[in-house]
Amino acid sequence: MILLFLLLTSYVQAGKDANITLAYVSNYCSIKGLAYYGSQVLNFPTVYDTSIVTPYALSSYIYFPDIVMTMAVDYLNNNSSILSGVHVNIKRFSDCGEWYPGVEDEYTGASGGYATSIMVSEIIERNPDVIGIIGNQFSTAARPVAEAFSVYQIPYCSMASTSPRLSNKNNFPYFFRIMPSAGLGEHIRQMLRSWSVKRITIIIQQDDDMGSQYALDIATTFRKYGISVHAIGLNTNFNLEDAISASVELKRESARYFVLSGQQPFVSSAYYLFAKQQLVGPQFVWISYTFPLPYGDPLEIFGPDYFSLLEGFILVGPMEPNTSTPLFQKVFNNVNAMSGVDLSLSDFVSVYTLNPAYDCVMQMLLGFDKLLKSDSKITIASLASRSLQKLMNYTLFTNLGYYGLAAAPVVLNSNGDLKVPTQMYYFTGNSSNTILFGRTDLLASYFWYYPNMRPKFFGGSSNPPVDGPPVVVKSELVADMNSSEGVLILFFAVSGILGCVAAAGFTYWYRKERVIKQSTVYFLYPVISGCALWSSSLLCLFDRPTILKCQTRIWLQVLGFSTVMTLLFVKVRQSAAYLKIDTKNRIGRLLRPQMAVFIGIVCLTELILLGLWSGMNVHTIKQLSFPTHNIYICFDPDYRNSTVIALFAFNTGLLCITASVIFMTEDQEFFVGEAKYPAVIVVSYAFAAIIVLPLLATADSDLSSSVTYATALWMLVWITLVSIFLPKVILVVLDALGNDFGIGSLLKEVTAGLLTGSSMSVTDEGQSSSVAETSSRLRRGLSNARQQKIKRDNSVKRQGTRKKTVKALPMGILCCRFRKPFDPHYSSWKHSDITINSYFERYWILVAAPNTSASFGVNTETFYDVLENEKSATLWIWNRRKSLWMSLRGMMGFLPALKMANNFNLQIEFSDRSS
């Protein structure tokens, strides 16, 4: 029997040259008693039978459109002017399998994909005569079907799938429909605009494609025009508890205008349940694009009060067709005659929407006819064999001059949707009767009422209710150029970046100077880069935040912090190791590889942790509402995530380790002269981490918090730059001034040529003489320095022998201070005389106490480099690891500590003055 049926469906009628086949794709699982071959339906009832087709239930929404579509096929088969010589066959396919108990109540298009995939495969592979699809599907079920048929280039016309998602011609180029879709929000907005509505709530069937996509279209349009939108999502099978919870939220929001977005059963059920929660009345307006009737008798499903509660419900739909045309009257009468049912015009147009079913078939077959007549080389055989499928995308069917039931003429827009105005109806509360009261134009550019027509809302009033309590217009606070906070943040970012550029330029220009070589460019440039990363991160606080900005800010700040901390750790460790290792070559061999490995491990760990943190996909932008304004902030709801904790713990550990190393080796300040600024930087960073950031975390999230945050970062950047570069800049400037005025050379002559007798006593506090006295003696020394040098040289020449001359430092240039570990008899050094002694090109410092003395040989060039840039310096002498050390400590720099060792050419001796 099955084979016989398949043969009969492919039979070529007399007088026809070839067959083509249209496939009806629908929810045939809702009709009992059908036979199947795979997904193909082998029989279909031609007479309406209430035992298999339930009025106003899903089966009737499948049965009546099928009757109408078959009428269109019969009309064209009997019309010799259209597709002459071609007979059109019909095949039916179920997208939901076979009938099962409860299907009419349960099925909403979610077939799970299996039945749909079987159907598509059978049409493509087992039925090569099918060259076009007429669909009567839920949007959820139609989406994969339409996409698959677009891949195989088989045109698909829908009379029921209205989801705006299907308007995307990139994904569905062979899909078109005889109904409007995308852009519905523009039409509804025009109506609300005439009612001065600025607030609305959308209730969405969130697990349905049509419901969710229409809601997205409407909400996007409303927000574009400044209408406040509040959305609530419900699943298809929501219950009373869900409705009660949602109604509490709606009442808290003082919602007055509602849009229901979903399938008919969802819309009718949601409306009735919310009505029972006192959300239907004169102060409320409910709107939908879907007829609010369930699949079945609403009085039995909900209760006898259902229709009375529908009073004032607003229905938005495509413009009502002209029902007085001969074609419409013929089709309408024939449907009633064929089915044996007395359908009303409202049933035909609004409930079952049968006019698109007829027009879909006509538009499809007229498109095939146009293709055959467009080129004499195109034959019926090529049409029937799927050889012309690449020419059958939606553009073939856009405007064929066909005056149909849904529109006259039927014209499709660039989305493949019916181009038609939109009309507005209100329910009277008497059964399902509606009254038309207004419409928009084709482009939704304006809305107007029909003459003497106004909507009657619940209770009978024609005045639109207010959309809620008075609205306090809130401004959105954004840190941009229009706000003082934005200007300040931008200043912090730009000034920090410019400071880094200046520091980099200074380092490059004076890279050969001693002050730069002492720190090395390999340390200074990366530190500058770390500060630049911090300054750049402040730009992410400017303007409205985005997820990308939020993540970028954290990346830049963490990388900048780890860069500075790692380099400080390496710098201090390198300086400490330098004092313990004999030769520079050995330092290079042992120290640099270890430090390189440490830096690499820190950088790799930071990158891995940041990558994991960014990949958590929980970052979002949160709106904070205040009485007068709104603000958007970066928000991470899962801040207790293990990745976040690991990132925080790692950087906290890095800070603590660096701080402990710096403070445990603080005495190397007297050895290398650069241990002060690491301590300053670490203390600043620790203060920011321990005090500032927690305070910001607990403060109200406002622009002032962003400014405080930016201020803290900006201060850390400048503390770092100033601590490192200000002493170097001053030394370079003073050195330049000394060279310009000859002060540098004179200081060397003063040091070597001043008379003795200028020694000074040292008190317990180690204080030097006053600045005024220092300046006076320095001027006197400078004025006769050259003469003293000439006299000394002449004296030496006359004697012919090298005699030792002892010269003292000018008062104020140098004072001395001893650390207690210097000598067990510390008290004996409380009062000492300091003199600089020279023997031609050799210099040493002599510290003379009443009963003992100590001398220190110094490198002349290094010694003068320090003295020329210091107005006051302190001589430090102490005992470390059973060795004596000496260092000059000044305000601008340090003379690296000298130890009694051959590589420093240092000699220290003690002598009893009496001897």
PDB file of C-alpha atoms in Angstrom, residues 488-489 492-493 496 531 534-535 537-538 541 553 557 561 681 683-697 703-720:
ATOM      1  CA  LEU A 488      40.828  64.659  36.425  1.00  0.00           C
ATOM      2  CA  ILE A 489      41.178  60.972  35.537  1.00  0.00           C
ATOM      3  CA  PHE A 492      46.212  61.584  35.863  1.00  0.00           C
ATOM      4  CA  ALA A 493      46.592  59.170  32.952  1.00  0.00           C
ATOM      5  CA  GLY A 496      51.669  59.737  34.267  1.00  0.00           C
ATOM      6  CA  CYS A 531      54.743  52.839  35.577  1.00  0.00           C
ATOM      7  CA  TRP A 534      49.733  51.743  35.486  1.00  0.00           C
ATOM      8  CA  SER A 535      49.184  55.154  33.907  1.00  0.00           C
ATOM      9  CA  SER A 537      45.246  51.568  32.947  1.00  0.00           C
ATOM     10  CA  LEU A 538      43.693  54.842  34.124  1.00  0.00           C
ATOM     11  CA  LEU A 541      38.303  54.442  33.893  1.00  0.00           C
ATOM     12  CA  ARG A 553      42.502  47.677  33.416  1.00  0.00           C
ATOM     13  CA  GLN A 557      47.670  47.158  36.730  1.00  0.00           C
ATOM     14  CA  PHE A 561      52.766  46.025  39.737  1.00  0.00           C
ATOM     15  CA  ILE A 681      58.308  52.512  46.879  1.00  0.00           C
ATOM     16  CA  VAL A 683      56.007  51.235  51.698  1.00  0.00           C
ATOM     17  CA  SER A 684      53.851  53.285  49.289  1.00  0.00           C
ATOM     18  CA  TYR A 685      52.577  50.218  47.473  1.00  0.00           C
ATOM     19  CA  ALA A 686      51.876  48.424  50.741  1.00  0.00           C
ATOM     20  CA  PHE A 687      49.947  51.449  52.019  1.00  0.00           C
ATOM     21  CA  ALA A 688      47.828  51.438  48.843  1.00  0.00           C
ATOM     22  CA  ALA A 689      47.195  47.690  49.100  1.00  0.00           C
ATOM     23  CA  ILE A 690      46.437  47.620  52.838  1.00  0.00           C
ATOM     24  CA  ILE A 691      44.674  50.961  53.399  1.00  0.00           C
ATOM     25  CA  VAL A 692      43.442  52.632  50.197  1.00  0.00           C
ATOM     26  CA  LEU A 693      42.064  49.700  48.190  1.00  0.00           C
ATOM     27  CA  PRO A 694      40.018  48.149  51.050  1.00  0.00           C
ATOM     28  CA  LEU A 695      38.514  51.550  51.795  1.00  0.00           C
ATOM     29  CA  LEU A 696      37.493  51.902  48.148  1.00  0.00           C
ATOM     30  CA  ALA A 697      35.986  48.430  48.184  1.00  0.00           C
ATOM     31  CA  LEU A 703      32.610  58.571  40.336  1.00  0.00           C
ATOM     32  CA  SER A 704      34.347  59.872  43.436  1.00  0.00           C
ATOM     33  CA  SER A 705      35.512  56.313  44.131  1.00  0.00           C
ATOM     34  CA  SER A 706      36.949  56.122  40.616  1.00  0.00           C
ATOM     35  CA  VAL A 707      38.741  59.422  41.166  1.00  0.00           C
ATOM     36  CA  THR A 708      40.154  58.226  44.501  1.00  0.00           C
ATOM     37  CA  TYR A 709      41.258  55.021  42.845  1.00  0.00           C
ATOM     38  CA  ALA A 710      42.906  56.944  40.007  1.00  0.00           C
ATOM     39  CA  THR A 711      44.549  59.315  42.492  1.00  0.00           C
ATOM     40  CA  ALA A 712      46.085  56.418  44.406  1.00  0.00           C
ATOM     41  CA  LEU A 713      47.492  54.893  41.209  1.00  0.00           C
ATOM     42  CA  TRP A 714      48.771  58.261  40.000  1.00  0.00           C
ATOM     43  CA  MET A 715      50.542  58.906  43.306  1.00  0.00           C
ATOM     44  CA  LEU A 716      52.173  55.471  43.207  1.00  0.00           C
ATOM     45  CA  VAL A 717      53.425  56.148  39.679  1.00  0.00           C
ATOM     46  CA  TRP A 718      54.942  59.483  40.670  1.00  0.00           C
ATOM     47  CA  ILE A 719      56.360  58.197  43.968  1.00  0.00           C
ATOM     48  CA  THR A 720      58.156  55.518  41.990  1.00  0.00           C
TER      49      THR A 720
END
